[in-house]
Amino acid sequence: MNIASTTSTVARTGASVCAPMHAPINNAQAIYQAAMRLLPFLEHGKPVTTAALRTAMTTSFGGSDAQGFWVWKDAYEALETAQVLFLRRFGPAILSRSTTPRATLAMMKRIAELLPTHTRRSEESQAMQQLSTPLPLAFITARAASIASCDLVLEPSAGTGLLAVHAEMARASITLNELAETRADLLGLLFPRFPVSRYDAAHIDDHLAL
């Protein structure tokens, strides 16, 4: 989630002071590609190690974090994106096969446990007060909201879409908003059928006519 505005440029600058010059990278595209490389781990129930995450990021960005091509915030967003992709592919089956919400929650917890924890916060995360929604909590939130196909769901601070994907699984209409540039671009890749605005969530009522 986010409240204030900046980009990942500040966080990345410190890591790349001594790095060689390289061609501009589309961060959202590279994060999405890294997520696609991580998706098979979740599909096969295998843990994503830090080494595997670093390899996926280095391959997708064309260089390492030490070279200044990416920061760990990008890596964490790739992990979240992989979860969104996993839920889109297998979420309906999980929901249909689970006999109770508690059983579904247990499955969500098992998926989340395959991923390394977020142990490093970037300057952007601090400045924009970005707090990720863990997969089990996203499921609980969506369950509490009782989202139905006739609903229009507004996610005012959508992040990487871990809440929005549950609304998508419920076949609801979705309106997404995200102030952070890379995350907004990433949402556009993940949810191409739905609009993504880029307002400060604190003032969303002033901008969206719902």
XYZ file of C-alpha atoms in Angstrom:
210
model
C 0.000 0.000 0.000
C 1.156 3.613 -0.411
C 0.297 7.063 0.870
C 2.963 9.494 -0.382
C 4.762 9.835 -3.699
C 8.224 9.056 -5.044
C 9.850 6.528 -7.383
C 12.365 3.759 -6.926
C 15.030 5.977 -8.517
C 16.323 7.211 -5.162
C 16.659 3.696 -3.758
C 18.369 2.463 -6.891
C 20.798 5.378 -7.163
C 22.636 4.473 -3.974
C 23.152 0.914 -5.198
C 24.473 2.004 -8.589
C 26.945 4.798 -7.827
C 29.895 2.636 -8.818
C 28.050 0.537 -11.373
C 28.776 0.738 -15.095
C 26.294 2.544 -17.321
C 23.630 0.305 -18.838
C 20.570 0.713 -21.011
C 17.348 1.847 -19.301
C 15.252 -1.016 -17.931
C 11.485 -1.233 -17.849
C 11.229 -2.190 -14.187
C 7.645 -3.426 -14.353
C 8.369 -5.661 -17.338
C 11.495 -7.061 -15.686
C 9.671 -7.718 -12.407
C 6.893 -9.480 -14.312
C 9.450 -11.637 -16.147
C 11.121 -12.527 -12.847
C 7.727 -13.506 -11.430
C 7.149 -15.806 -14.384
C 10.481 -17.476 -13.633
C 9.456 -17.933 -9.988
C 5.966 -19.235 -10.748
C 7.081 -22.862 -11.372
C 8.383 -23.043 -7.799
C 4.897 -22.327 -6.475
C 3.274 -24.622 -9.009
C 5.407 -27.522 -7.780
C 5.256 -26.603 -4.103
C 8.983 -25.895 -3.890
C 10.464 -23.166 -1.652
C 11.833 -20.077 -3.367
C 15.309 -19.666 -1.907
C 17.110 -16.346 -1.770
C 19.559 -17.724 -4.329
C 16.735 -18.669 -6.700
C 15.176 -15.240 -6.269
C 18.474 -13.497 -6.990
C 18.980 -15.617 -10.107
C 15.491 -14.827 -11.417
C 16.017 -11.118 -10.830
C 19.503 -11.010 -12.344
C 18.341 -12.872 -15.440
C 15.271 -10.669 -15.900
C 17.049 -7.359 -15.305
C 20.193 -8.284 -17.215
C 22.455 -7.729 -14.226
C 22.770 -8.107 -10.473
C 21.759 -5.990 -7.527
C 25.450 -5.387 -6.788
C 25.752 -3.848 -10.257
C 22.782 -1.591 -9.534
C 20.341 -3.200 -11.974
C 17.724 -3.847 -9.274
C 17.091 -3.491 -5.553
C 15.516 -5.953 -3.127
C 12.246 -4.066 -3.159
C 11.971 -5.097 -6.820
C 12.624 -8.700 -5.812
C 9.882 -8.652 -3.192
C 7.443 -7.275 -5.735
C 8.396 -10.108 -8.079
C 7.499 -12.556 -5.292
C 4.118 -10.894 -4.836
C 3.525 -10.866 -8.578
C 4.280 -14.589 -8.727
C 1.597 -15.148 -6.082
C -0.925 -13.156 -8.122
C -0.101 -15.231 -11.196
C -0.388 -18.431 -9.163
C -3.794 -17.480 -7.770
C -5.073 -16.523 -11.202
C -4.090 -19.956 -12.497
C -4.963 -22.156 -9.518
C -7.131 -20.035 -7.212
C -10.488 -21.173 -8.617
C -9.466 -24.825 -8.233
C -8.285 -24.220 -4.666
C -11.592 -22.570 -3.782
C -13.694 -25.292 -5.389
C -11.809 -28.142 -3.721
C -11.624 -26.628 -0.234
C -14.460 -27.815 1.975
C -14.273 -24.826 4.356
C -12.764 -21.317 4.411
C -10.355 -22.570 7.068
C -9.067 -25.211 4.650
C -8.587 -22.542 1.986
C -6.718 -20.346 4.449
C -4.427 -23.252 5.321
C -3.589 -23.620 1.639
C -2.859 -19.899 1.352
C -0.525 -20.149 4.329
C 1.330 -23.072 2.746
C 1.853 -21.060 -0.416
C 3.104 -18.025 1.529
C 5.521 -20.208 3.495
C 7.302 -21.159 0.266
C 8.589 -17.601 -0.095
C 11.434 -15.783 1.662
C 10.382 -13.060 4.073
C 10.734 -9.346 3.330
C 13.713 -8.378 5.455
C 14.948 -5.237 3.671
C 13.036 -1.983 3.237
C 14.008 0.552 0.578
C 13.896 4.326 0.804
C 10.827 4.247 -1.428
C 9.070 1.787 0.873
C 9.772 4.052 3.817
C 8.812 7.275 2.040
C 5.572 5.891 0.580
C 4.710 3.831 3.675
C 4.352 0.728 1.501
C 3.224 -2.303 3.477
C 2.628 -5.553 1.635
C -0.512 -7.591 2.259
C 0.455 -11.215 3.007
C -1.435 -13.764 0.945
C -3.358 -15.297 3.906
C -4.443 -11.836 5.095
C -5.557 -10.931 1.567
C -7.748 -14.031 1.504
C -9.263 -13.221 4.914
C -9.978 -9.645 3.806
C -11.665 -10.777 0.604
C -13.671 -13.367 2.517
C -14.838 -10.777 5.050
C -15.919 -8.480 2.223
C -18.096 -11.241 0.697
C -17.233 -10.063 -2.804
C -19.773 -11.090 -5.446
C -19.815 -10.938 -9.238
C -22.267 -8.008 -9.123
C -19.860 -5.843 -7.089
C -17.563 -3.057 -8.209
C -14.422 -3.313 -6.078
C -12.181 -0.277 -5.633
C -8.620 -0.961 -4.494
C -7.379 2.572 -3.682
C -3.822 1.491 -2.868
C -3.537 -1.683 -4.902
C 0.189 -2.372 -4.603
C 0.911 -5.489 -6.660
C -2.680 -6.733 -6.687
C -2.710 -9.401 -3.982
C -6.090 -8.122 -2.798
C -7.432 -7.325 -6.249
C -6.826 -10.845 -7.570
C -9.344 -12.198 -5.042
C -11.955 -9.807 -6.421
C -11.050 -10.991 -9.901
C -11.566 -14.613 -8.848
C -15.026 -13.615 -7.607
C -15.683 -12.219 -11.127
C -16.301 -8.746 -9.736
C -15.567 -5.542 -11.632
C -12.400 -3.860 -10.382
C -11.062 -0.308 -10.315
C -7.407 -0.083 -9.312
C -5.416 2.868 -8.045
C -1.714 2.970 -7.240
C 0.527 6.011 -6.863
C 3.936 4.296 -7.131
C 5.014 4.333 -10.787
C 6.470 0.835 -11.072
C 3.624 -0.775 -9.170
C 1.030 1.026 -11.293
C 2.797 -0.165 -14.451
C 2.903 -3.679 -13.012
C -0.828 -3.597 -12.271
C -1.398 -2.646 -15.898
C 0.448 -5.809 -16.943
C -1.327 -8.012 -14.409
C -4.861 -6.630 -14.859
C -5.047 -5.367 -18.447
C -8.867 -5.546 -18.483
C -9.282 -3.095 -15.616
C -8.468 0.626 -15.301
C -5.492 1.685 -13.200
C -5.407 5.286 -11.937
C -2.433 6.920 -10.214
C -3.807 9.230 -7.536
C -2.849 9.679 -3.912
C -5.143 7.210 -2.152
C -5.729 9.725 0.643
C -7.670 11.877 -1.842
C -9.221 9.160 -3.988
C -12.755 10.429 -3.380
C -11.857 13.671 -5.143
C -10.885 11.907 -8.344
C -13.004 8.804 -8.924
C -16.692 8.995 -9.734
C -17.976 5.577 -8.625
